Short mmCIF file of C-alpha atoms and ligand atoms in Angstrom, two decimals:
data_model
loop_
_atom_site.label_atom_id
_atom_site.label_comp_id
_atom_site.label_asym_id
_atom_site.label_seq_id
_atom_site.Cartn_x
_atom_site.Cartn_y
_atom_site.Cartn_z
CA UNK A 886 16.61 -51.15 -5.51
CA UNK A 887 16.14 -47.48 -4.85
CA UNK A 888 14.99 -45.21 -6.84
CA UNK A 889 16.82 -42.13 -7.47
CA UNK A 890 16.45 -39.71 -10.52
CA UNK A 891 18.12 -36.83 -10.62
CA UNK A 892 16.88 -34.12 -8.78
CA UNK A 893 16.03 -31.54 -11.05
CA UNK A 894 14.55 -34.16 -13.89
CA UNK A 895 10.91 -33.52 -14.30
CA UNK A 896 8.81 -35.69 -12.06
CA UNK A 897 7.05 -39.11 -13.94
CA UNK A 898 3.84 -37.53 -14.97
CA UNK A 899 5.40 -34.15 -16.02
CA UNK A 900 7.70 -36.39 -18.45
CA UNK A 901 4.65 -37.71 -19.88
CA UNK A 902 3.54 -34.43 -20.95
CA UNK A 903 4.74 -32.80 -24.45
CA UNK A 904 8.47 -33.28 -23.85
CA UNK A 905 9.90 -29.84 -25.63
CA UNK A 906 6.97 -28.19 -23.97
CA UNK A 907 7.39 -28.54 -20.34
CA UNK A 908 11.63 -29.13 -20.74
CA UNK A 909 11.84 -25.56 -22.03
CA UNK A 910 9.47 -23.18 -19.81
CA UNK A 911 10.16 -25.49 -16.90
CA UNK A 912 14.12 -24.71 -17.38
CA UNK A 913 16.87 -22.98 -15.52
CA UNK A 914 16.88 -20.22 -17.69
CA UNK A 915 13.32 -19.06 -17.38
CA UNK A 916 13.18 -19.86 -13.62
CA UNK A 917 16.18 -17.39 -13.31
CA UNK A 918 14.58 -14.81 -15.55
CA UNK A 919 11.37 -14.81 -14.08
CA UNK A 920 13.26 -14.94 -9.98
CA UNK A 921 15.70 -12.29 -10.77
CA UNK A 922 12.05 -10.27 -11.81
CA UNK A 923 10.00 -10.72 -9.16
CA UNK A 924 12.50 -10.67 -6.25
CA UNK A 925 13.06 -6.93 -7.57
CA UNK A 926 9.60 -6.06 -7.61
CA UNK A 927 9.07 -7.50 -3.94
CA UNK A 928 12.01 -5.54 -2.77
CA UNK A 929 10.30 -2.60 -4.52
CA UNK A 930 6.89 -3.25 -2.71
CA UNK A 931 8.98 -4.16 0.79
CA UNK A 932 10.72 -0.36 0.55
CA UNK A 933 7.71 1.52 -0.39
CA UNK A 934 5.21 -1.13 2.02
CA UNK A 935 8.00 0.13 4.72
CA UNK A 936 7.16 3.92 4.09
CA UNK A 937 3.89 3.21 4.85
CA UNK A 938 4.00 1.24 7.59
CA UNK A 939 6.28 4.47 9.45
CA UNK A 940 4.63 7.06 7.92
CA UNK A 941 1.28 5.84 9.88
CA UNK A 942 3.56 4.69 13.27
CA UNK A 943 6.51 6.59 12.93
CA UNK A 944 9.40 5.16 15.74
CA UNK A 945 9.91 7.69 18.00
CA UNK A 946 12.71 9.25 16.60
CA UNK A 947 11.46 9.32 13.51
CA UNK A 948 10.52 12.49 11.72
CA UNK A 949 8.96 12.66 8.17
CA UNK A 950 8.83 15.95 6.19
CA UNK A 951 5.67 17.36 4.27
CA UNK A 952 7.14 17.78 1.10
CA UNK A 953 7.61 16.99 -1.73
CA UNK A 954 3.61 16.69 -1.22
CA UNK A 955 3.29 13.89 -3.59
CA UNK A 956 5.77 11.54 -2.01
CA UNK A 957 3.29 9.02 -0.07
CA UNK A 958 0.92 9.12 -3.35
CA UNK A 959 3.91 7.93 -5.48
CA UNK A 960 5.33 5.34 -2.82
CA UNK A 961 1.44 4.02 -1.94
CA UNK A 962 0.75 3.66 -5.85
CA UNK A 963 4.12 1.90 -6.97
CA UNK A 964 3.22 -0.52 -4.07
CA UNK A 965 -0.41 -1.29 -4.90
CA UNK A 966 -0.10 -1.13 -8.78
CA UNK A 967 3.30 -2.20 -8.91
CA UNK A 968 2.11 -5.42 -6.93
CA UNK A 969 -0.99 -6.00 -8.98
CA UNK A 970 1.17 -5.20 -12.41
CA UNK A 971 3.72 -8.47 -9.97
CA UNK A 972 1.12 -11.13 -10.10
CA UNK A 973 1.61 -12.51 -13.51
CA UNK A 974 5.11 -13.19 -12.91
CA UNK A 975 4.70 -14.82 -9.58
CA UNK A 976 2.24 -16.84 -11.23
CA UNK A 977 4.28 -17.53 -14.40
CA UNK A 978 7.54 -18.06 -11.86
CA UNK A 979 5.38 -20.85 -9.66
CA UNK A 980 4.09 -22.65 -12.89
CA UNK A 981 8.09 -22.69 -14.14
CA UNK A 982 9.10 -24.74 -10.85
CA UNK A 983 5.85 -26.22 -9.58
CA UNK A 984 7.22 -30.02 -10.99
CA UNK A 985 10.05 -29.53 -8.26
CA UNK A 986 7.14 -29.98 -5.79
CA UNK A 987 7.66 -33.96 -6.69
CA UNK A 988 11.02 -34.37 -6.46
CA UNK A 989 12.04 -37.94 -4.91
CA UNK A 990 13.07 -38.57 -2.59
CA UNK A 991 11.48 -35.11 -1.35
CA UNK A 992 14.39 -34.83 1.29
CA UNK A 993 18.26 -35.99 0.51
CA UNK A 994 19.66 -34.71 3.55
CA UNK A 995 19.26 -32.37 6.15
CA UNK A 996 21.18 -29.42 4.15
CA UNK A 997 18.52 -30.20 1.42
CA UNK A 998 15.84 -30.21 3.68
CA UNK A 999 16.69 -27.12 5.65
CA UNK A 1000 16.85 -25.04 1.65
CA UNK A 1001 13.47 -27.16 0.34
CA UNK A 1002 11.81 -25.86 3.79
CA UNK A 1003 12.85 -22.34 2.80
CA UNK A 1004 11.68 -22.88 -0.02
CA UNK A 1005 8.17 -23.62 1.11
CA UNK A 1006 8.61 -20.38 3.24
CA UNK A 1007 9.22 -18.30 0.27
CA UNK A 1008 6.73 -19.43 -1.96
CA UNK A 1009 4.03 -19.03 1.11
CA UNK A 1010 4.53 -15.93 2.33
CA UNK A 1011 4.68 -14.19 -1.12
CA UNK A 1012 1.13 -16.24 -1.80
CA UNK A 1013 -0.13 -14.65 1.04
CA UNK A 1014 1.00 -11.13 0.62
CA UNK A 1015 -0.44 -11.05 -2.53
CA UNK A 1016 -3.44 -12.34 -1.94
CA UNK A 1017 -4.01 -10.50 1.04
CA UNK A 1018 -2.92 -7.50 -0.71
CA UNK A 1019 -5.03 -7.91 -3.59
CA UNK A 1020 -8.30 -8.94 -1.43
CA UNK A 1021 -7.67 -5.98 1.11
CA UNK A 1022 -7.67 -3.47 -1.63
CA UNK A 1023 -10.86 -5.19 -3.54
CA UNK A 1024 -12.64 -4.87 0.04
CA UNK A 1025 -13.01 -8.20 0.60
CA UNK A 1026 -12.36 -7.80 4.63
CA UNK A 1027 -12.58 -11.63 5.58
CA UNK A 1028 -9.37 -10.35 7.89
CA UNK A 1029 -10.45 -6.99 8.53
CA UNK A 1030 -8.73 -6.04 11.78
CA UNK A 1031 -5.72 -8.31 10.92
CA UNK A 1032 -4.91 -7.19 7.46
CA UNK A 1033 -2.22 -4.50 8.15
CA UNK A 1034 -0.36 -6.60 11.02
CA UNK A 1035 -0.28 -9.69 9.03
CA UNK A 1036 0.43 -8.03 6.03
CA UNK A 1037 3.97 -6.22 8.07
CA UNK A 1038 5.03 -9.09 9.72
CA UNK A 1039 5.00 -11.43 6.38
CA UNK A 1040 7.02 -8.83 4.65
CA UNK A 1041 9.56 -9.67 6.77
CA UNK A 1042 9.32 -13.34 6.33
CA UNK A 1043 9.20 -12.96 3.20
CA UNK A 1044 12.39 -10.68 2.59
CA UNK A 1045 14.63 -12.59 4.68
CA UNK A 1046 13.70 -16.04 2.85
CA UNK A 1047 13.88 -14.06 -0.39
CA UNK A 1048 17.63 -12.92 0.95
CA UNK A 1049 18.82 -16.32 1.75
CA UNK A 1050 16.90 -17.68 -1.49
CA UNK A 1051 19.45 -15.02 -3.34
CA UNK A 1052 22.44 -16.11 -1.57
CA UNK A 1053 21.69 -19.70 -2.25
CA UNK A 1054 20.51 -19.41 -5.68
CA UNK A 1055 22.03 -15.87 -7.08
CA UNK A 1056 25.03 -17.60 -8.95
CA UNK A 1057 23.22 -19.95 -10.65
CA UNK A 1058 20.81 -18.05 -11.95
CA UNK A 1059 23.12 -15.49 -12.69
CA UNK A 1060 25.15 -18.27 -14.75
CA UNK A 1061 22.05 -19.22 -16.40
CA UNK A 1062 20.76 -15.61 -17.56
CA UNK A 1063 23.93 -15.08 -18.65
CA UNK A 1064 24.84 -17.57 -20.80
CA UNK A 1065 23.71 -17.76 -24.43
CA UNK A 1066 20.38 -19.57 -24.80
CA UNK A 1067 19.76 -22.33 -27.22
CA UNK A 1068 16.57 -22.54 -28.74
CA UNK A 1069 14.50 -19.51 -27.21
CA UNK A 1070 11.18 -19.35 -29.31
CA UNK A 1071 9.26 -20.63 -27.11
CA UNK A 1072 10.57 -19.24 -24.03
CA UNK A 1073 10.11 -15.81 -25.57
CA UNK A 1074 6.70 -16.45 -25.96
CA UNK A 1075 5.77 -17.74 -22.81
CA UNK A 1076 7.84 -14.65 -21.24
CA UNK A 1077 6.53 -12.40 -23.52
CA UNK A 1078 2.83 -13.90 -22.21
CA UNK A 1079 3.86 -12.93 -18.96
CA UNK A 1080 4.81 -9.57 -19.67
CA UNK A 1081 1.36 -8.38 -21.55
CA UNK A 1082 -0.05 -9.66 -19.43
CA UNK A 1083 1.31 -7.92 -16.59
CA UNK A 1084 1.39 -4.34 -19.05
CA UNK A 1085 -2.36 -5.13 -19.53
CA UNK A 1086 -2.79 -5.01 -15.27
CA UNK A 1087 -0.90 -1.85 -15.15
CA UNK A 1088 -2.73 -0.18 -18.06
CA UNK A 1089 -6.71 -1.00 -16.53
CA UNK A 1090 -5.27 0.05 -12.99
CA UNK A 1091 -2.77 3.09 -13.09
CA UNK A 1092 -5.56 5.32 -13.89
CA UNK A 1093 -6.53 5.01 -9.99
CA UNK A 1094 -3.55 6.98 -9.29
CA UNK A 1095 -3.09 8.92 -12.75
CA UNK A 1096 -5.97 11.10 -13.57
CA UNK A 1097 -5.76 11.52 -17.09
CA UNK A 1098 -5.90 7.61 -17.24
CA UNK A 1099 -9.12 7.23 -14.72
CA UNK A 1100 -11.40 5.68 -17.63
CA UNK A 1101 -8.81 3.02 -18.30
CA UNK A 1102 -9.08 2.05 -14.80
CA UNK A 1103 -12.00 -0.48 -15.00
CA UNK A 1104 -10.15 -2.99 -12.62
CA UNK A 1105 -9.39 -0.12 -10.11
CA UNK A 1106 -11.93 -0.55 -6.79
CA UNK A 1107 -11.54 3.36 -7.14
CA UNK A 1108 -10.71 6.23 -9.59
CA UNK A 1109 -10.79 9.65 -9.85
CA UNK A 1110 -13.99 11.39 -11.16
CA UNK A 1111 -16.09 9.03 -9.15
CA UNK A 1112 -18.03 10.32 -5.91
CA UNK A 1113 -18.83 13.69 -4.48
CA UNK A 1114 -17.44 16.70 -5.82
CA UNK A 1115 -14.97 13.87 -8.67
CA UNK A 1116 -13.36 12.60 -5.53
CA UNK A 1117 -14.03 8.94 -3.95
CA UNK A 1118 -15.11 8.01 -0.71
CA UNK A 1119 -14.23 5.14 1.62
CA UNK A 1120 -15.90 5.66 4.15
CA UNK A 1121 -19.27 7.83 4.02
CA UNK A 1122 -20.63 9.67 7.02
CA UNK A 1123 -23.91 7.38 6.73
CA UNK A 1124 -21.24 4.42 7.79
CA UNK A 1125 -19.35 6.07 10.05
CA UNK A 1126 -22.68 7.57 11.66
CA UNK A 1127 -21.57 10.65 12.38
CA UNK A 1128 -24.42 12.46 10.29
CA UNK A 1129 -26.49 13.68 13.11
CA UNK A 1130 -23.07 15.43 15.08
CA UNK A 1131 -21.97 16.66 11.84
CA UNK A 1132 -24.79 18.73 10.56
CA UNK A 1133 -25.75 20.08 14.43
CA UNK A 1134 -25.31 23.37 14.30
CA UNK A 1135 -24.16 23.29 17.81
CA UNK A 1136 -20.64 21.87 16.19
CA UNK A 1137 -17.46 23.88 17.65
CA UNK A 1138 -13.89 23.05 17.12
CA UNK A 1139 -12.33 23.00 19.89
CA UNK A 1140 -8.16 23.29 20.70
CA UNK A 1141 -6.88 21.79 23.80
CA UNK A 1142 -4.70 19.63 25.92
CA UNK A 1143 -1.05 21.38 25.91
CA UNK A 1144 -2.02 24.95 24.53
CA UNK A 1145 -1.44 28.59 26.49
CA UNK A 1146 -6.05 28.90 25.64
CA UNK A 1147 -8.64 26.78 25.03
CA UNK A 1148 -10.06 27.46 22.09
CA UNK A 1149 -13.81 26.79 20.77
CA UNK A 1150 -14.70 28.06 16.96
CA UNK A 1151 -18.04 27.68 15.07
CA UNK A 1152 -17.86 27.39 11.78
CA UNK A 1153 -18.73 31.09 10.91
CA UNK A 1154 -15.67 31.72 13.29
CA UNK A 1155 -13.84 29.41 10.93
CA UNK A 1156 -14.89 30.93 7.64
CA UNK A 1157 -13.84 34.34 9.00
CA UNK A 1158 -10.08 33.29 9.92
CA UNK A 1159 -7.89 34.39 6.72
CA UNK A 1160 -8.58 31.41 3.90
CA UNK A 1161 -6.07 29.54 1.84
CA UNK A 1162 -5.81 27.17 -0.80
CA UNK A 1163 -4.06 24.12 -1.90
CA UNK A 1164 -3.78 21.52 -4.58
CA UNK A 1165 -3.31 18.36 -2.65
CA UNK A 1166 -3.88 14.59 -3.27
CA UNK A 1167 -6.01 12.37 -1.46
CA UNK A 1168 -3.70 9.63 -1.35
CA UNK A 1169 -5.11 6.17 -0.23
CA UNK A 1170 -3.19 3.61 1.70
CA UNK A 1171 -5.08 1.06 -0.95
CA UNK A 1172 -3.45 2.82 -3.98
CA UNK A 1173 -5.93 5.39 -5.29
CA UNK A 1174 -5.21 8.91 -5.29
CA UNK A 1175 -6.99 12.03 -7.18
CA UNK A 1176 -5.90 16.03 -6.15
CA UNK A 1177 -8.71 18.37 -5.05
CA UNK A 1178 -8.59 21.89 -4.79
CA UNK A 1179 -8.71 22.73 -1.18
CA UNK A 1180 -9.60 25.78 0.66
CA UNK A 1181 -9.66 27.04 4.08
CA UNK A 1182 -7.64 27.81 6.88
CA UNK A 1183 -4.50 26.76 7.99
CA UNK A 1184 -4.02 24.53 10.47
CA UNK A 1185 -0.99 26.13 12.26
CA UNK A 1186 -3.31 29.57 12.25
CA UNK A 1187 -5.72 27.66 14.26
CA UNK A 1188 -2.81 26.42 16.31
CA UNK A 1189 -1.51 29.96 16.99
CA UNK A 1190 -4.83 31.18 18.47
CA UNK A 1191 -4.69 28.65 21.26
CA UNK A 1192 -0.93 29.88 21.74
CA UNK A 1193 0.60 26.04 20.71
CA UNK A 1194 4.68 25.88 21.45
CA UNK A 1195 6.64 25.21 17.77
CA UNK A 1196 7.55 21.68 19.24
CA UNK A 1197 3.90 20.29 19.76
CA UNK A 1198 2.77 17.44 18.59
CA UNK A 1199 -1.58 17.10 17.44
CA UNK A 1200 -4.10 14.92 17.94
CA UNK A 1201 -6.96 15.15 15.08
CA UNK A 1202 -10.15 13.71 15.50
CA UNK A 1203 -12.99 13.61 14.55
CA UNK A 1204 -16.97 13.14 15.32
CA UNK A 1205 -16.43 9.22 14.98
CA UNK A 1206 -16.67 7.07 18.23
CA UNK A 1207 -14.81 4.40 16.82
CA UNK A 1208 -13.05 2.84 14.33
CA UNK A 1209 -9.53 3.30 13.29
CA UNK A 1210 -9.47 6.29 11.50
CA UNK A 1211 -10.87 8.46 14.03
CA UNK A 1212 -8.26 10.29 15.19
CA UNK A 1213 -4.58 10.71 13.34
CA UNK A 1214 -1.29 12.37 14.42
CA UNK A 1215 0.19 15.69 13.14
CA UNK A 1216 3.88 16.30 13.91
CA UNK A 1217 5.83 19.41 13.39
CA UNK A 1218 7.06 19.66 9.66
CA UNK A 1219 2.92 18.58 8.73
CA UNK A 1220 1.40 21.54 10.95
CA UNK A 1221 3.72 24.17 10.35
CA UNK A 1222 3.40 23.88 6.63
CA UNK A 1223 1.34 26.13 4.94
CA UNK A 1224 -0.25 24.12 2.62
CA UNK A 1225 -1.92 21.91 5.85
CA UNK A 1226 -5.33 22.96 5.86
CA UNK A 1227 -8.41 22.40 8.00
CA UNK A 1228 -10.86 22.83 4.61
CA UNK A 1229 -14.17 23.92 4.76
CA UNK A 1230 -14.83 23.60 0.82
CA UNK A 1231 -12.94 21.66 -2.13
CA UNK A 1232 -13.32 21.74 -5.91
CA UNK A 1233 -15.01 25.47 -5.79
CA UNK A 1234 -17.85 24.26 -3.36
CA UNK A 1235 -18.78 23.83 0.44
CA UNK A 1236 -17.07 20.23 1.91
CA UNK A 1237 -19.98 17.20 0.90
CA UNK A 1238 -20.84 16.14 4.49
CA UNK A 1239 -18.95 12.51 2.77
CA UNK A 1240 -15.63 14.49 2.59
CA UNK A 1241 -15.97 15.54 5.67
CA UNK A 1242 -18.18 18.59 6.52
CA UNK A 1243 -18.06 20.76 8.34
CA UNK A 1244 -14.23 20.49 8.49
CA UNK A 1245 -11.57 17.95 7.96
CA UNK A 1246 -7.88 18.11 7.88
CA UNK A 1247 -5.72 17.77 4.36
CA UNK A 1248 -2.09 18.19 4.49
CA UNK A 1249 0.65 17.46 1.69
CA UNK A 1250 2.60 13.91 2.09
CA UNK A 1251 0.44 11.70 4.34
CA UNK A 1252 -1.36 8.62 3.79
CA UNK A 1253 -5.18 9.20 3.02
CA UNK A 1254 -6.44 7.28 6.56
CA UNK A 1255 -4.71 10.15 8.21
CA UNK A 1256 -6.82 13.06 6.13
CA UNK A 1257 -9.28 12.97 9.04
CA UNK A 1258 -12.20 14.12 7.98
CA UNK A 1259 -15.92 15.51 10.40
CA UNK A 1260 -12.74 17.16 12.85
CA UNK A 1261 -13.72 18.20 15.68
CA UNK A 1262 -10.93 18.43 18.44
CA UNK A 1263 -7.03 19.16 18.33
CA UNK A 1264 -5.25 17.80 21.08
CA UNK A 1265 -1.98 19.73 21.62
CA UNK A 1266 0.79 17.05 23.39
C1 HEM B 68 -0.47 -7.33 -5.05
C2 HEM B 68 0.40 -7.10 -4.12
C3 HEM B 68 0.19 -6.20 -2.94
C4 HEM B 68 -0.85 -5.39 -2.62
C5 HEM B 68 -2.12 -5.16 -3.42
C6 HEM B 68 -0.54 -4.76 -1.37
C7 HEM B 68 -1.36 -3.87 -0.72
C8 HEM B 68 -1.03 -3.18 0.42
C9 HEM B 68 -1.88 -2.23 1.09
C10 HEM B 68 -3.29 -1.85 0.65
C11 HEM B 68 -1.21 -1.74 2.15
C12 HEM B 68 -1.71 -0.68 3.12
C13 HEM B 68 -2.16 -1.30 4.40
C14 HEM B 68 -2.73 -0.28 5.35
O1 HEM B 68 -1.99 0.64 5.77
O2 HEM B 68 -3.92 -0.38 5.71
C15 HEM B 68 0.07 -2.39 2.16
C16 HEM B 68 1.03 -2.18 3.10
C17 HEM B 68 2.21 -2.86 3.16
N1 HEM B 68 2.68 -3.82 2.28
FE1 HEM B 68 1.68 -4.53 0.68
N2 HEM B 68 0.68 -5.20 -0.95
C18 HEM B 68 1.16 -6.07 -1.89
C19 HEM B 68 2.37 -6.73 -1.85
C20 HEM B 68 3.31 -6.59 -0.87
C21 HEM B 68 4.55 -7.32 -0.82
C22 HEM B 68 5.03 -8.34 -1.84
C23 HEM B 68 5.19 -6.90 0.32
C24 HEM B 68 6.49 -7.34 0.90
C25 HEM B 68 7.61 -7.38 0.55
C26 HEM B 68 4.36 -5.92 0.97
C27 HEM B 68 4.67 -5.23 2.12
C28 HEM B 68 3.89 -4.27 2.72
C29 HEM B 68 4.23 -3.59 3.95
C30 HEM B 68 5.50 -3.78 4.78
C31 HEM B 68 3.17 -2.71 4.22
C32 HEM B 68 3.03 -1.78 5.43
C33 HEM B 68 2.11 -2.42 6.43
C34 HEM B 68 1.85 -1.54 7.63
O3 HEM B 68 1.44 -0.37 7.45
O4 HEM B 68 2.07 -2.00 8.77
N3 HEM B 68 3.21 -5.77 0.22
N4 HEM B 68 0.15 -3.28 1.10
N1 MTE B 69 -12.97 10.31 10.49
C1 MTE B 69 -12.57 9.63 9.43
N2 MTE B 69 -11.70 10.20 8.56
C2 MTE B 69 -11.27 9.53 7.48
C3 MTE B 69 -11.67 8.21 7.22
C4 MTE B 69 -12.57 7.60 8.14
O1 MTE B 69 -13.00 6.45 7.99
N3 MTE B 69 -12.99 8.34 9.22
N4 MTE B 69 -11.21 7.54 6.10
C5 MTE B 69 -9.88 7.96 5.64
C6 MTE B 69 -9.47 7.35 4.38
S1 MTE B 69 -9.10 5.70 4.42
C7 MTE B 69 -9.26 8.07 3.25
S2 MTE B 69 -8.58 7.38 1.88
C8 MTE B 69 -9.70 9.49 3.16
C9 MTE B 69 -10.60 9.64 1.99
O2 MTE B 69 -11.12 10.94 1.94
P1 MTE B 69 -12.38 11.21 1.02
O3 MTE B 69 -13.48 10.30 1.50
O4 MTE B 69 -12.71 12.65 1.18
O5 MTE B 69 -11.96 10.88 -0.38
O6 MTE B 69 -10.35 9.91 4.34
C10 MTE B 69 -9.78 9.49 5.53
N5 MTE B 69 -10.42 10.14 6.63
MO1 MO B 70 -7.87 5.26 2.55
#
C-alpha cells in the first residue's frame, strides 16, 4: 500500500512530540505572521543593500547628490542593524516550518517539485546573507575578498525567490492572518519571544550608529567614543603600513591628470589655504557611524588652484600601495560642495596619523571606505 499523509500533517516524529505544542507554533497562522515579517525586512535590507552597492560603483549614468549628508549613514545603519534586529524572526520563521522538511513523499509532482526547490532556494540564500552579513561585520574574513560580490549577487537570488514565494504563497497567508484565530495564547507567546528578542538586538546594537546610545552597544564590533580622538578605526596606519610615507616630511599633495597646473602643496601650504569646518559622519559600510568635527580646506579650493573644469571627475588616493580602499572616486555634486573637506585636524586637534594624517578626505553622504584617509594625489579625469 502506499503511504500518503497529507502534506502539511506534521511528519511521524514531530507528532510524537507534545501535540498542542508543535500543532500551534508550527501552524499556518504563525508561518504567515512571521513570512509576511521578514519578507518586509529583506526588502528593506535589499533597497538600502542596493544604495550601497551604487553609491560605491555608481552605473555610469548614475549621479548621487551630497546631501542630505546623513543619507548613506541612515541607509548603511537600517541595513546592518535592521538585519541583525531580522535574525530572530528568520530563526523563529525556519523553526515554524522546519517539519515540512519531511514531508512524504518529498516530491508529488513536478509542479510540487519545481515550488519545494524554490523553496530550498529561499531558505538558502537568506541563510547565507545573514550569516555572511553578520560574520563580515564581526570581522570574521574567512571570505575576505568575496564578501561584497557574494553578498550582491545572493540578494538577487534571494529577492526573486522571495517574489515568486509571495506570488505563490501571498493569498494564503493573507487568508490566514486575516482570519480570526482560535486559541492564540501560546502563539502570542512564542511571537512575543521573537519580538524581545529581536528589540533586545536592536537596543545592544543601535548605539553603533546613535551616539547617545554608544554604551548600550556592547554587541556592536564598533561604537562611538572608542579610538583616537572618540572616533573608531578600521584600519590603522600600522596595518596599512603607510607610517613611514605619512610622517616624511617630504609629503606633498599633489593635483594632476586633467587640470589647466600641476599642483604640489606641503602641508604648511595646506594649513595656509582659507580653513573650514564641518560636522560630518563617518559612516561605515559595516553599520557604525559617529560625527566628528572636521576642519580644513575645501576640496574644490584645492581643485580651483590646479584650474579643474566644473565637469571633472577625482581620483583620491592615498599613501597605501594596496588594498581596496586606497583610492575612491569624487564626482561633481561631492567636490563642489562646501562641506567636502581635505581635513588636517578633527575634534579641536591635529588628524591622529590613524585618521589619516597628514590629510584625508571627508565629504557629506558617502560610504566610510570612500573617506580616504593618508591622501596624497588627486587625479582630475
Ligand atoms: C544580518 C543581516 C545583514 C548584514 C549584517 C548585512 C551586512 C552588509 C554589509 C556590511 C554590507 C556592506 C558590504 C561592503 O560594501 O563592503 C552589505 C551590503 C549589501 N547587502 Fe547586506 N547584510 C545583511 C542582510 C542582507 C540581506 C537580507 C540582503 C538582501 C536582500 C542584503 C543585501 C545587500 C546588498 C545588495 C549589499 C550591497 C553589496 C555591494 O556593495 O555590492 N543584505 N550588507
Ligand atoms: N587609505 C585608506 N583610507 C580609508 C580606509 C583604508 O583602509 N585605507 N578605510 C576606510 C574605512 S572602511 C572607513 S570606515 C573609514 C574610517 O575612518 P576612521 O578610521 O578615521 O574612523 O576610513 C576609510 N578610509
Ligand atoms: Mo568602513
Amino acid at each position: 500500500m502506499v503511504r500518503r499523509p497529507a502534506p502539511l500533517n506534521p511528519p511521524a516524529f514531530a507528532r510524537t512530540l507534545p501535540g498542542r505544542f508543535t500543532s500551534r507554533l508550527h501552524d499556518e497562522r504563525t508561518a504567515s505572521l512571521l513570512g509576511i515579517a521578514l519578507g518586509a525586512a529583506v526588502l528593506v535590507s535589499f533597497g538600502t543593500g542596493l544604495v550601497s552597492h551604487f553609491m560605491q560603483q555608481p552605473a555610469a549614468w548614475m549621479r548621487w547628490p551630497s546631501r542630505p549628508v546623513n543619507l548613506y549613514r541612515v541607509t548603511q545603519g537600517v541595513h546592518v542593524i535592521g538585519g541583525l534586529a531580522t535574525v530572530p524572526l528568520l530563526l523563529a520563521k525556519l523553526w515554524t516550518v522546519y517539519p515540512r522538511l519531511w514531508q512524504w513523499p518529498p516530491v508529488r509532482s513536478i509542479g510540487h517539485g519545481v515550488q519545494r526547490l524554490l523553496v530550498f532556494v529561499l531558505v538558502g540564500a537568506a541563510l547565507f546573507q545573514f550569516v555572511t552579513g553578520v560574520l563580515n561585520i564581526a570581522y570574521w574574513y574567512a571570505f575576505r575578498f568575496f564578501f561584497t560580490t557574494a553578498h550582491y549577487w545572493t540578494a538577487y537570488i534571494l529577492v526573486g525567490a522571495l517574489l515568486i514565494h509571495i506570488a505563490d504563497e501571498g493569498a494564503k497567508a493573507r487568508r490566514a492572518v486575516m482570519t480570526r484565530p482560535q486559541d492564540a495564547v501560546g502563539r502570542r507567546a512564542f511571537l512575543l519571544t521573537v519580538a524581545g528578542a529581536s528589540a533586545a538586538i536592536a537596543a545592544t546594537t543601535v548605539g553603533e550608529a546613535v551616539t547617545p546610545l554608544a554604551r548600550l552597544a556592547v554587541l556592536a564590533p564598533r561604537r562611538p567614543g572608542t579610538g583616537p580622538q572618540d572616533v573608531p578605526v578600521n584600519k590603522s596606519a600600522a596595518a596599512t603600513g603607510v607610517t613611514a610615507a605619512a610622517r616624511d616630511p617630504a609629503w606633498r599633495l599633489t593635483v594632476t591628470g586633467r587640470v589647466a597646473r600641476e599642483v604640489s602643496l606641503t602641508l604648511a601650504d595646506l594649513r595656509a589655504l582659507p580653513q573650514h569646518t564641518a560636522r560630518l559622519p563617518i559612516a561605515c559600510v559595516e553599520g557604525w557611524s559617529v560625527e566628528a568635527d572636521w576642519r580644513g580646506v575645501r576640496l574644490r579650493d584645492v581643485l580651483h588652484l590646479a584650474g579643474t573644469a566644473d565637469d571633472a571627475r577625482v581620483r583620491v588616493e592615498s599613501l597605501e600601495r594596496g588594498g581596496r580602499y586606497r583610492a575612491s572616486r569624487v564626482d561633481p555634486p561631492h567636490w563642489h560642495d562646501p562641506l567636502t573637506l581635505l581635513a588636517l585636524g578633527m575634534n579641536g586637534a591635529p588628524l591622529a596619523l590613524d585618521h589619516g594624517y597628514p590629510c584625508r578626505l571627508i565629504a557629506p553622504n558617502r560610504p566610510g571606505v570612500m573617506q580616504t584617509k593618508w591622501v596624497h594625489r588627486l587625479v582630475v579625469s
